[in-house]
Amino acid sequence: MKCDLRDRQGHYRYGTKDVEAPVSSLLMAHVLSASSSGLLLKTLGLKVTAIKIDPYLNIDAGTMSPKEHGECFVLKGTYLGKTVQVVPHITDAIQDRIERVARVPADDSGEEPDVCIIELGGTVGDIESMPFVEALTQFRQKAGKGNFVNIHVSYVPLIHGEEKSKPTQHSIRGARQAGLIPDLIACRCEHPLAMDTIQKIARSCHIEVEQVITVRDMQTVYQVPLLLEQQGLVNLLTGSLLLDKLTIPPALVDKGSELWKLWNKTVLPREHLERVEIALVGKYVETHDAYLSVVKALEHSAMRCNTALHIKWVDSEHLEDSVQDSDPTKYQKAWQVVHTANGVVIPGGFGERGIEGMIKAACWTRTNRVPMLGICLGMQVAVIEAARNLCGNKNATSEEFKGPSEDSVVIFMPEGSRTEKGGTMRLGSRPTHFQPDSEWSKLRALYGYADVVEERHRHRYEVNPDYVERLEQAGLNFIGKDDTGKRMEIVELKDHPWYVGVQFHPEYQSKVLDPSRPYLGFVAASAGCLEQITKELLQQQEATNGLPNGVAKSVHF
């Protein structure tokens, strides 16, 4: 994890923390160390940004399999040159990118961040990680003493009741051989480590006991910052990066203090919460990480609604009629989950597999007045279902599944490429305009009755504009459209507890203390507290004059 520090006189200092998962690549370990450290630095009043490095060679992460890699976050970049060598060209390019991104404003202040946290994924010794490890080794020397902190994340397994520190010792040795000298060691473990184990790790790795941090399992990941704060991580970072020499405006110090109070109030466990069961009907449910952002957005919303979230995973294929014949037990079990859930979310995806099950789930929620949220493909599924069952076109489909036809209510975007899959999607933050006479919308109320919202996109198919009039006459309301007014962005049923589909991915902007509005409305409707949550948000907006999540100005990329 890397920190780029700028003092208040405008000079730049660099502090770097390198988060690695030697022995095993632990997503949890990365999240715990990188995200928690970032939050704790923000409580000091510092402005924080982040960079994620994964040592893959794919030009377009959007074409990677969610089953293998989980949810893929899409970035693009090229390196041009005649003779390109790993050292110095690639390592220099990595360092240049780090320094450039570290200066991009990451909050509503519009100012350059004080701290940039970079998570370096992978395992010490992996061939694909070597250029990044070498780049950070060079960067440490370039930054100089007091401007660079390396946190090494390692797993300490518990085998037959005995804590094994040998894997951590070997991974530290490998990191040192590569030139990355650990300043702190974050030990990922299921239970608190014994002091003897901590002392052994400190002694064998030539650091002080205070430099060994235990990151044990917590009830939720959102409580990990509390655990690290109790172990003095803030003081360790302050001393290592000379943060006490920075002059932080009193207003930002107060803001950081209030952030920490609110975080504690929000994430501390509560007893006897009402249970809300959400059925997630998707195509990749065997790999839960494929829907990581969706799950996090649901968790953020559940905390805001003071409810205990329980996600029930449903493979959309199991809802299809063909499964009723081939495996009736599997079919009945899947429908039992849908029928008993308080709400159904249909997330994004690609391809025809499982689509008919999604359509049937959308139909059931619409006709039985059960809260439903459709994301990207989920919105398109809701449109297909309405075309079939409200407009009477039983053959309604998408060009993605059947190719161009007169029954395609979802079509390929005209500006896209039908032959090139990589790097051809409509990506990034784009405006959505609420349409006239949409003040009745439950979703618009959660956005503070804004006229325009900014949300992130990732798709190559859209609702066929030629079908919009027929769909609206049948009762489907397209209340949000793009700048041209021809691309449908939000669909909502008027007389329904919550039936909303959005073409964008609002989960990408959801935060623990500021949940995504489509997800918050969905969870609130599922828990029976939508009216109360809406009232509280509108009152909060009026009192603070703040902008709801999704309404603030965004960067188009």
Coordinates of C-alpha atoms in Angstrom, one line a residue:
M1 CA 0.0 0.0 0.0
K2 CA 1.6 3.3 -1.1
C3 CA 1.1 6.7 0.4
D4 CA 1.9 9.9 -1.5
L5 CA 2.3 12.7 1.1
R6 CA 2.2 16.4 0.3
D7 CA 2.9 19.0 3.0
R8 CA 0.8 22.1 3.3
Q9 CA 3.5 24.3 1.7
G10 CA 3.0 22.4 -1.6
H11 CA 6.1 20.2 -1.4
Y12 CA 5.7 16.5 -2.2
R13 CA 6.8 13.7 0.1
Y14 CA 6.1 10.0 -0.6
G15 CA 5.2 7.4 1.9
T16 CA 4.6 3.9 0.6
K17 CA 2.9 1.0 2.1
D18 CA 3.1 -2.2 0.1
V19 CA 0.3 -4.7 0.8
E20 CA 1.1 -8.2 -0.3
A21 CA -0.4 -11.6 0.4
P22 CA 2.5 -14.0 0.5
V23 CA 1.8 -17.7 0.9
S24 CA -1.8 -17.2 -0.3
S25 CA -3.4 -14.3 -2.1
L26 CA -6.0 -13.2 0.4
L27 CA -8.5 -10.7 -0.8
M28 CA -9.7 -10.2 2.8
A29 CA -6.1 -9.4 4.0
H30 CA -5.8 -6.8 1.3
V31 CA -9.1 -5.2 2.1
L32 CA -8.4 -5.2 5.8
S33 CA -5.0 -3.5 5.6
A34 CA -5.5 -1.1 2.7
S35 CA -9.0 0.1 3.3
S36 CA -8.7 0.2 7.1
S37 CA -5.5 2.2 7.0
G38 CA -7.0 4.6 4.6
L39 CA -10.0 5.2 6.9
L40 CA -7.7 5.8 9.9
L41 CA -5.6 8.3 7.9
K42 CA -8.8 10.1 7.0
T43 CA -9.7 10.4 10.7
L44 CA -6.6 12.6 11.0
G45 CA -8.1 15.1 8.5
L46 CA -6.0 13.9 5.6
K47 CA -7.3 13.6 2.1
V48 CA -6.9 10.0 0.9
T49 CA -7.0 8.3 -2.5
A50 CA -6.2 4.7 -3.6
I51 CA -4.7 2.7 -6.4
K52 CA -5.2 -1.1 -7.0
I53 CA -2.5 -3.0 -8.8
D54 CA -3.1 -6.6 -10.0
P55 CA -0.3 -8.2 -12.1
Y56 CA -2.4 -9.3 -15.0
L57 CA -1.5 -8.8 -18.7
N58 CA -5.0 -8.4 -20.0
I59 CA -5.5 -5.2 -21.9
D60 CA -9.2 -5.1 -21.0
A61 CA -10.2 -6.6 -17.6
G62 CA -13.8 -6.4 -18.8
T63 CA -13.3 -9.6 -20.8
M64 CA -12.0 -11.6 -17.8
S65 CA -14.2 -14.4 -16.4
P66 CA -16.1 -13.4 -13.2
K67 CA -16.1 -17.1 -12.3
E68 CA -12.3 -17.1 -12.1
H69 CA -11.5 -13.6 -11.0
G70 CA -14.6 -12.4 -9.2
E71 CA -15.8 -9.0 -10.0
C72 CA -13.6 -7.2 -12.5
F73 CA -12.9 -3.5 -12.3
V74 CA -12.1 -2.0 -15.7
L75 CA -9.2 0.3 -16.4
K76 CA -7.3 0.9 -19.7
G77 CA -3.8 2.0 -20.6
T78 CA -1.0 1.7 -23.1
Y79 CA 2.7 2.1 -23.1
L80 CA 4.3 3.2 -26.3
G81 CA 8.0 2.9 -27.2
K82 CA 10.4 1.3 -29.6
T83 CA 12.6 -0.8 -27.4
V84 CA 10.8 -1.6 -24.1
Q85 CA 12.7 -3.3 -21.2
V86 CA 11.4 -4.2 -17.8
V87 CA 14.1 -2.1 -16.2
P88 CA 14.0 0.8 -16.6
H89 CA 11.1 1.4 -18.9
I90 CA 8.3 -0.6 -17.3
T91 CA 9.4 0.1 -13.7
D92 CA 9.7 3.8 -14.5
A93 CA 6.3 3.8 -16.1
I94 CA 4.8 2.2 -13.0
Q95 CA 6.3 4.9 -10.8
D96 CA 5.2 7.6 -13.1
R97 CA 1.6 6.3 -13.1
I98 CA 1.7 6.1 -9.3
E99 CA 2.8 9.7 -9.0
R100 CA 0.4 11.0 -11.5
V101 CA -2.7 9.2 -10.1
A102 CA -1.7 10.2 -6.6
R103 CA -2.3 13.9 -7.6
V104 CA -5.8 13.4 -8.9
P105 CA -8.5 14.8 -6.6
A106 CA -10.5 12.0 -5.0
D107 CA -13.1 14.0 -2.9
D108 CA -15.4 17.0 -3.2
S109 CA -12.7 19.3 -2.1
G110 CA -11.2 19.3 -5.5
E111 CA -7.7 19.4 -4.0
E112 CA -4.8 16.9 -4.4
P113 CA -4.8 14.1 -1.9
D114 CA -2.4 14.0 1.0
V115 CA -2.2 10.2 1.0
C116 CA -2.5 7.7 -1.8
I117 CA -2.9 4.0 -0.8
I118 CA -1.7 1.5 -3.3
E119 CA -2.5 -2.2 -2.9
L120 CA -0.1 -4.4 -4.7
G121 CA -1.7 -7.8 -5.2
G122 CA -0.1 -11.1 -5.8
T123 CA 2.5 -13.2 -4.0
V124 CA 6.2 -12.6 -3.3
G125 CA 8.2 -14.6 -5.9
D126 CA 5.5 -14.6 -8.6
I127 CA 7.0 -13.8 -12.0
E128 CA 4.2 -11.5 -12.9
S129 CA 4.7 -9.4 -9.8
M130 CA 8.4 -8.9 -10.2
P131 CA 8.2 -5.6 -12.3
F132 CA 5.9 -4.0 -9.7
V133 CA 8.1 -5.2 -6.7
E134 CA 11.2 -3.8 -8.4
A135 CA 9.4 -0.5 -9.2
L136 CA 8.4 -0.1 -5.5
T137 CA 11.9 -1.0 -4.4
Q138 CA 13.2 1.8 -6.5
F139 CA 10.4 4.1 -5.3
R140 CA 11.4 3.5 -1.7
Q141 CA 14.9 4.7 -2.4
K142 CA 13.5 7.7 -4.4
A143 CA 11.1 8.7 -1.6
G144 CA 13.8 8.6 1.1
K145 CA 13.6 7.9 4.8
G146 CA 10.5 9.0 6.6
N147 CA 8.4 9.1 3.4
F148 CA 7.8 5.4 2.8
V149 CA 6.1 2.7 4.9
N150 CA 5.8 -0.9 3.8
I151 CA 3.1 -3.0 5.4
H152 CA 3.6 -6.7 4.6
V153 CA 0.5 -8.8 4.9
S154 CA 0.9 -12.5 5.7
Y155 CA -1.3 -15.3 6.8
V156 CA -0.6 -17.1 10.1
P157 CA -2.4 -20.4 9.9
L158 CA -3.8 -22.4 12.8
I159 CA -3.0 -26.1 12.3
H160 CA -4.2 -28.6 15.0
G161 CA -4.4 -25.7 17.5
E162 CA -0.8 -24.5 16.8
E163 CA -0.1 -21.1 15.3
K164 CA 2.4 -21.4 12.5
S165 CA 4.8 -18.5 12.0
K166 CA 7.2 -20.1 9.6
P167 CA 5.2 -19.1 6.4
T168 CA 5.4 -15.5 7.5
Q169 CA 9.2 -15.8 8.1
H170 CA 9.7 -17.2 4.7
S171 CA 7.6 -14.5 3.0
I172 CA 9.5 -11.7 4.8
R173 CA 12.8 -13.2 3.7
G174 CA 11.5 -13.3 0.1
A175 CA 10.4 -9.7 0.3
R176 CA 13.7 -8.6 1.7
Q177 CA 15.6 -10.4 -1.1
A178 CA 13.5 -8.5 -3.6
G179 CA 14.4 -5.2 -1.9
L180 CA 11.1 -4.5 -0.1
I181 CA 12.0 -4.1 3.6
P182 CA 8.8 -4.5 5.8
D183 CA 8.2 -1.7 8.3
L184 CA 5.1 -3.3 9.7
I185 CA 3.8 -6.8 9.5
A186 CA 0.0 -7.4 9.4
C187 CA -0.7 -11.0 10.4
R188 CA -4.0 -12.3 9.0
C189 CA -5.5 -14.8 11.4
E190 CA -8.8 -16.4 12.5
H191 CA -8.2 -15.7 16.2
P192 CA -6.1 -13.3 18.3
L193 CA -2.4 -14.4 18.1
A194 CA -0.6 -15.5 21.3
M195 CA 2.0 -13.1 22.5
D196 CA 4.6 -15.8 22.1
T197 CA 3.8 -16.0 18.4
I198 CA 3.9 -12.2 18.0
Q199 CA 7.3 -12.1 19.7
K200 CA 8.6 -14.9 17.6
I201 CA 7.6 -13.2 14.4
A202 CA 9.1 -9.9 15.6
R203 CA 12.4 -11.6 16.6
S204 CA 12.8 -13.7 13.4
C205 CA 11.9 -10.7 11.1
H206 CA 14.1 -8.2 13.0
I207 CA 11.4 -5.7 14.0
E208 CA 9.9 -4.5 17.2
V209 CA 6.9 -6.3 18.8
E210 CA 4.9 -3.1 18.3
Q211 CA 5.4 -3.4 14.5
V212 CA 3.5 -6.7 14.4
I213 CA -0.2 -6.1 13.9
T214 CA -2.8 -8.9 14.3
V215 CA -5.7 -8.8 11.9
R216 CA -8.1 -11.4 13.2
D217 CA -11.6 -12.3 12.0
M218 CA -14.2 -9.8 13.1
Q219 CA -18.0 -9.9 12.9
T220 CA -17.8 -7.7 9.8
V221 CA -14.9 -6.2 7.8
Y222 CA -16.2 -2.7 8.8
Q223 CA -15.0 -3.3 12.4
V224 CA -11.4 -4.0 11.4
P225 CA -10.4 -0.3 11.5
L226 CA -11.5 -0.3 15.2
L227 CA -9.2 -3.3 15.8
L228 CA -6.2 -1.6 14.1
E229 CA -6.8 1.6 15.9
Q230 CA -6.7 -0.2 19.2
Q231 CA -3.3 -1.7 18.3
G232 CA -1.9 1.8 17.6
L233 CA -1.7 1.8 13.8
V234 CA -2.5 5.5 13.7
N235 CA 0.5 6.3 15.9
L236 CA 2.7 3.9 14.0
L237 CA 1.9 5.6 10.7
T238 CA 2.2 9.1 12.2
G239 CA 5.7 8.3 13.4
S240 CA 6.9 6.5 10.3
L241 CA 5.6 9.0 7.8
L242 CA 6.2 12.1 10.0
L243 CA 2.5 13.1 9.8
D244 CA 2.8 15.2 12.9
K245 CA 4.9 17.6 10.9
L246 CA 2.0 18.4 8.6
T247 CA -0.1 21.4 9.2
I248 CA -3.7 20.2 8.9
P249 CA -6.5 22.9 8.9
P250 CA -8.6 22.7 12.1
A251 CA -11.8 22.2 10.0
L252 CA -10.3 19.1 8.4
V253 CA -9.2 17.8 11.8
D254 CA -12.7 18.2 13.1
K255 CA -14.1 16.6 10.0
G256 CA -11.8 13.6 10.6
S257 CA -12.9 13.3 14.2
E258 CA -16.6 13.4 13.3
L259 CA -15.9 10.7 10.6
W260 CA -14.5 8.4 13.3
K261 CA -17.4 9.0 15.7
L262 CA -19.9 8.3 12.9
W263 CA -18.0 5.2 11.8
N264 CA -18.0 3.7 15.3
K265 CA -21.7 4.5 15.6
T266 CA -22.5 2.8 12.3
V267 CA -20.4 -0.3 12.4
L268 CA -20.6 -1.4 16.0
P269 CA -22.8 -4.5 16.3
R270 CA -26.4 -4.1 17.4
E271 CA -28.5 -6.7 19.0
H272 CA -32.0 -7.8 18.1
L273 CA -32.1 -6.3 14.6
E274 CA -35.0 -7.1 12.3
R275 CA -33.9 -9.6 9.6
V276 CA -34.2 -8.8 5.9
E277 CA -33.7 -11.6 3.4
I278 CA -32.6 -10.6 -0.1
A279 CA -32.6 -13.2 -2.9
L280 CA -29.7 -12.4 -5.4
V281 CA -30.7 -14.0 -8.7
G282 CA -27.6 -14.2 -10.8
K283 CA -25.6 -16.1 -13.4
Y284 CA -22.3 -16.5 -11.4
V285 CA -23.6 -17.2 -7.9
E286 CA -21.1 -20.1 -7.4
T287 CA -18.4 -17.3 -7.1
H288 CA -19.8 -14.8 -4.6
D289 CA -16.9 -12.4 -5.4
A290 CA -18.3 -11.9 -8.8
Y291 CA -20.9 -9.7 -7.1
L292 CA -18.7 -8.2 -4.5
S293 CA -19.7 -4.6 -5.1
V294 CA -23.4 -5.6 -5.1
V295 CA -23.0 -7.3 -1.8
K296 CA -21.2 -4.4 -0.2
A297 CA -23.8 -1.9 -1.4
L298 CA -26.5 -4.2 0.2
E299 CA -24.5 -4.3 3.4
H300 CA -24.1 -0.5 3.5
S301 CA -27.8 -0.1 2.9
A302 CA -28.8 -2.6 5.6
M303 CA -26.6 -0.8 8.2
R304 CA -28.3 2.4 7.3
C305 CA -31.7 0.8 7.8
N306 CA -30.7 -0.9 11.1
T307 CA -31.5 -4.3 9.7
A308 CA -29.7 -7.7 9.7
L309 CA -29.0 -8.6 6.1
H310 CA -29.2 -12.2 4.9
I311 CA -28.4 -12.8 1.2
K312 CA -29.8 -15.9 -0.4
W313 CA -28.0 -16.9 -3.5
V314 CA -30.1 -18.2 -6.4
D315 CA -28.7 -19.5 -9.7
S316 CA -31.1 -18.1 -12.3
E317 CA -30.9 -21.3 -14.4
H318 CA -32.5 -23.2 -11.5
L319 CA -35.7 -21.1 -11.9
E320 CA -36.2 -22.2 -15.5
D321 CA -38.9 -24.7 -16.7
S322 CA -36.2 -27.0 -18.1
V323 CA -34.8 -27.6 -14.6
Q324 CA -38.3 -28.4 -13.3
D325 CA -38.2 -31.5 -15.5
S326 CA -34.5 -32.4 -15.1
D327 CA -34.0 -31.6 -11.4
P328 CA -37.3 -30.8 -9.6
T329 CA -35.7 -30.6 -6.2
K330 CA -33.2 -28.0 -7.4
Y331 CA -36.1 -26.1 -9.1
Q332 CA -38.3 -26.1 -6.0
K333 CA -35.5 -25.0 -3.7
A334 CA -34.6 -22.1 -5.9
W335 CA -38.2 -20.9 -6.1
Q336 CA -38.7 -21.4 -2.4
V337 CA -35.9 -18.9 -1.8
V338 CA -37.4 -16.4 -4.2
H339 CA -40.9 -16.8 -2.8
T340 CA -39.8 -16.3 0.8
A341 CA -37.4 -13.4 0.3
N342 CA -38.3 -9.8 1.3
G343 CA -36.7 -8.5 -1.9
V344 CA -35.1 -9.7 -5.1
V345 CA -32.0 -8.1 -6.8
I346 CA -31.1 -9.1 -10.3
P347 CA -27.5 -8.0 -11.0
G348 CA -25.5 -7.5 -14.2
G349 CA -24.0 -10.2 -16.4
F350 CA -23.4 -11.3 -20.0
G351 CA -24.7 -14.0 -22.3
E352 CA -28.0 -15.9 -22.7
R353 CA -27.5 -18.6 -20.0
G354 CA -29.9 -18.2 -17.1
I355 CA -31.8 -15.3 -18.7
E356 CA -35.2 -17.0 -18.8
G357 CA -34.9 -17.6 -15.0
M358 CA -34.2 -13.9 -14.5
I359 CA -37.2 -13.0 -16.5
K360 CA -39.4 -15.3 -14.5
A361 CA -38.1 -13.8 -11.3
A362 CA -38.8 -10.3 -12.5
C363 CA -42.3 -11.3 -13.4
W364 CA -42.9 -12.8 -10.0
T365 CA -41.8 -9.7 -8.2
R366 CA -43.8 -7.4 -10.4
T367 CA -47.1 -9.4 -10.1
N368 CA -46.7 -10.1 -6.4
R369 CA -45.6 -6.6 -5.4
V370 CA -42.2 -7.8 -4.0
P371 CA -39.4 -5.2 -4.0
M372 CA -37.1 -5.7 -7.0
L373 CA -33.9 -4.0 -8.1
G374 CA -32.5 -4.7 -11.6
I375 CA -28.9 -3.6 -12.3
C376 CA -27.7 -3.2 -16.0
L377 CA -28.7 -6.6 -17.4
G378 CA -31.3 -6.8 -14.6
M379 CA -33.0 -3.7 -16.0
Q380 CA -33.0 -5.1 -19.5
V381 CA -34.5 -8.3 -18.1
A382 CA -37.3 -6.2 -16.5
V383 CA -37.9 -4.5 -19.9
I384 CA -38.1 -7.9 -21.7
E385 CA -40.5 -9.2 -19.1
A386 CA -42.8 -6.2 -19.5
A387 CA -42.7 -6.5 -23.3
R388 CA -43.8 -10.1 -23.1
N389 CA -46.4 -9.9 -20.4
L390 CA -47.7 -6.3 -20.5
C391 CA -47.3 -5.5 -24.2
G392 CA -48.2 -9.0 -25.4
N393 CA -45.0 -9.7 -27.4
K394 CA -44.3 -13.3 -26.3
N395 CA -41.1 -13.4 -28.4
A396 CA -39.6 -10.2 -26.9
T397 CA -35.9 -10.7 -26.4
S398 CA -32.4 -9.0 -26.7
E399 CA -30.1 -8.8 -29.6
E400 CA -27.4 -10.2 -27.2
F401 CA -29.3 -13.5 -27.1
K402 CA -31.0 -13.9 -30.5
G403 CA -29.4 -11.4 -32.8
P404 CA -31.2 -8.5 -34.5
S405 CA -35.0 -9.1 -35.0
E406 CA -38.2 -7.2 -34.9
D407 CA -38.7 -8.6 -31.4
S408 CA -35.5 -7.1 -30.0
V409 CA -36.6 -4.8 -27.2
V410 CA -32.9 -4.5 -26.2
I411 CA -30.4 -3.7 -28.9
F412 CA -26.7 -3.3 -29.5
M413 CA -25.6 0.2 -29.0
P414 CA -25.0 1.7 -32.5
E415 CA -21.6 3.2 -31.6
G416 CA -20.2 -0.1 -30.4
S417 CA -18.3 -2.8 -32.2
R418 CA -19.9 -6.1 -33.0
T419 CA -16.6 -7.8 -33.7
E420 CA -14.3 -6.5 -31.0
K421 CA -15.3 -7.4 -27.4
G422 CA -12.4 -5.9 -25.5
G423 CA -12.5 -2.1 -24.6
T424 CA -15.8 -1.5 -26.5
M425 CA -18.3 -1.1 -23.7
R426 CA -19.9 2.2 -22.6
L427 CA -17.8 2.9 -19.5
G428 CA -17.4 5.5 -16.8
S429 CA -19.5 8.1 -15.1
R430 CA -22.2 9.6 -17.2
P431 CA -25.2 11.8 -16.5
T432 CA -28.8 10.6 -16.2
H433 CA -31.6 13.2 -16.5
F434 CA -34.8 12.7 -14.6
Q435 CA -37.7 13.3 -16.9
P436 CA -40.6 15.8 -16.4
D437 CA -43.5 14.7 -14.2
S438 CA -41.3 12.1 -12.4
E439 CA -41.6 13.8 -9.0
W440 CA -43.6 10.8 -7.9
S441 CA -40.6 8.5 -8.2
K442 CA -39.4 6.8 -5.0
L443 CA -35.9 6.7 -6.4
R444 CA -35.8 10.4 -7.3
A445 CA -36.9 11.3 -3.8
L446 CA -33.8 9.4 -2.4
Y447 CA -31.6 11.4 -4.8
G448 CA -33.0 14.5 -3.2
Y449 CA -35.3 15.3 -6.1
A450 CA -32.2 16.1 -8.2
D451 CA -32.6 16.8 -11.9
V452 CA -29.4 15.0 -12.9
V453 CA -27.4 12.2 -11.3
E454 CA -24.0 10.9 -12.2
E455 CA -23.5 7.1 -12.0
R456 CA -20.9 4.7 -13.5
H457 CA -21.7 2.5 -16.5
R458 CA -20.4 -0.7 -18.0
H459 CA -22.6 -2.1 -20.9
R460 CA -22.9 -2.5 -24.6
Y461 CA -26.6 -3.1 -25.0
E462 CA -29.5 -0.7 -24.4
V463 CA -33.3 -0.5 -24.5
N464 CA -34.6 -0.2 -28.0
P465 CA -36.0 3.4 -28.2
D466 CA -38.6 2.2 -30.8
Y467 CA -40.3 0.2 -28.1
V468 CA -40.3 2.9 -25.4
E469 CA -43.7 4.4 -26.2
R470 CA -45.4 1.0 -26.2
L471 CA -43.7 0.0 -22.9
E472 CA -44.7 3.3 -21.2
Q473 CA -48.3 2.9 -22.4
A474 CA -48.3 -0.5 -20.7
G475 CA -47.2 1.0 -17.4
L476 CA -43.4 0.9 -17.4
N477 CA -42.1 4.4 -16.7
F478 CA -38.7 5.4 -18.1
I479 CA -38.0 8.2 -15.6
G480 CA -34.3 8.6 -16.4
K481 CA -32.6 9.1 -19.7
D482 CA -29.2 10.2 -21.0
D483 CA -28.2 13.6 -22.5
T484 CA -29.9 12.8 -25.8
G485 CA -33.1 11.6 -24.3
K486 CA -32.9 8.4 -26.5
R487 CA -31.0 6.1 -24.1
M488 CA -33.0 4.7 -21.2
E489 CA -31.2 4.8 -17.9
I490 CA -33.9 4.3 -15.2
V491 CA -37.2 2.4 -15.3
E492 CA -39.7 2.4 -12.4
L493 CA -43.2 1.2 -11.7
K494 CA -45.4 3.8 -10.2
D495 CA -47.8 1.7 -8.1
H496 CA -45.4 -0.8 -6.7
P497 CA -43.5 -0.9 -3.3
W498 CA -40.2 -0.8 -5.2
Y499 CA -39.7 -2.0 -8.8
V500 CA -36.7 -0.2 -10.2
G501 CA -34.2 -1.0 -12.9
V502 CA -31.1 1.1 -13.7
Q503 CA -28.8 0.8 -16.7
F504 CA -25.8 2.0 -14.6
H505 CA -23.9 0.3 -11.7
P506 CA -24.7 2.4 -8.6
E507 CA -22.9 -0.1 -6.4
Y508 CA -19.5 1.3 -7.6
Q509 CA -20.1 4.5 -5.7
S510 CA -21.7 3.1 -2.5
K511 CA -20.0 3.9 0.8
V512 CA -20.4 2.6 4.3
L513 CA -21.6 6.0 5.6
D514 CA -23.3 7.1 2.3
P515 CA -25.0 4.1 0.6
S516 CA -26.0 4.0 -3.0
R517 CA -29.5 5.4 -3.4
P518 CA -31.0 2.6 -5.6
Y519 CA -29.7 0.0 -3.2
L520 CA -30.8 1.9 -0.1
G521 CA -34.3 2.3 -1.5
F522 CA -34.5 -1.3 -2.4
V523 CA -33.3 -2.6 1.0
A524 CA -35.5 0.0 2.8
A525 CA -38.6 -1.1 0.8
S526 CA -37.7 -4.8 1.5
A527 CA -37.4 -4.0 5.3
G528 CA -40.6 -1.9 5.3
C529 CA -38.9 1.4 6.2
L530 CA -38.7 3.2 2.9
E531 CA -40.9 6.1 3.9
Q532 CA -38.9 6.7 7.1
I533 CA -35.5 6.5 5.3
T534 CA -36.6 8.9 2.6
K535 CA -37.9 11.4 5.1
E536 CA -34.6 11.2 7.1
L537 CA -32.5 11.7 4.1
L538 CA -34.4 14.7 2.9
Q539 CA -34.2 16.2 6.3
Q540 CA -30.5 15.6 6.5
Q541 CA -30.0 17.1 3.0
E542 CA -31.9 20.2 4.0
A543 CA -29.9 20.6 7.3
T544 CA -26.5 20.1 5.8
N545 CA -27.0 21.4 2.2
G546 CA -25.1 18.3 1.1
L547 CA -25.4 16.3 -2.1
P548 CA -26.7 12.7 -2.1
N549 CA -24.6 9.8 -3.3
G550 CA -24.6 9.9 -7.1
V551 CA -25.5 13.6 -7.4
A552 CA -22.1 15.1 -6.9
K553 CA -19.9 16.2 -9.8
S554 CA -18.0 13.3 -11.3
V555 CA -15.1 12.8 -13.7
H556 CA -16.1 11.3 -17.1
F557 CA -13.7 8.6 -18.2

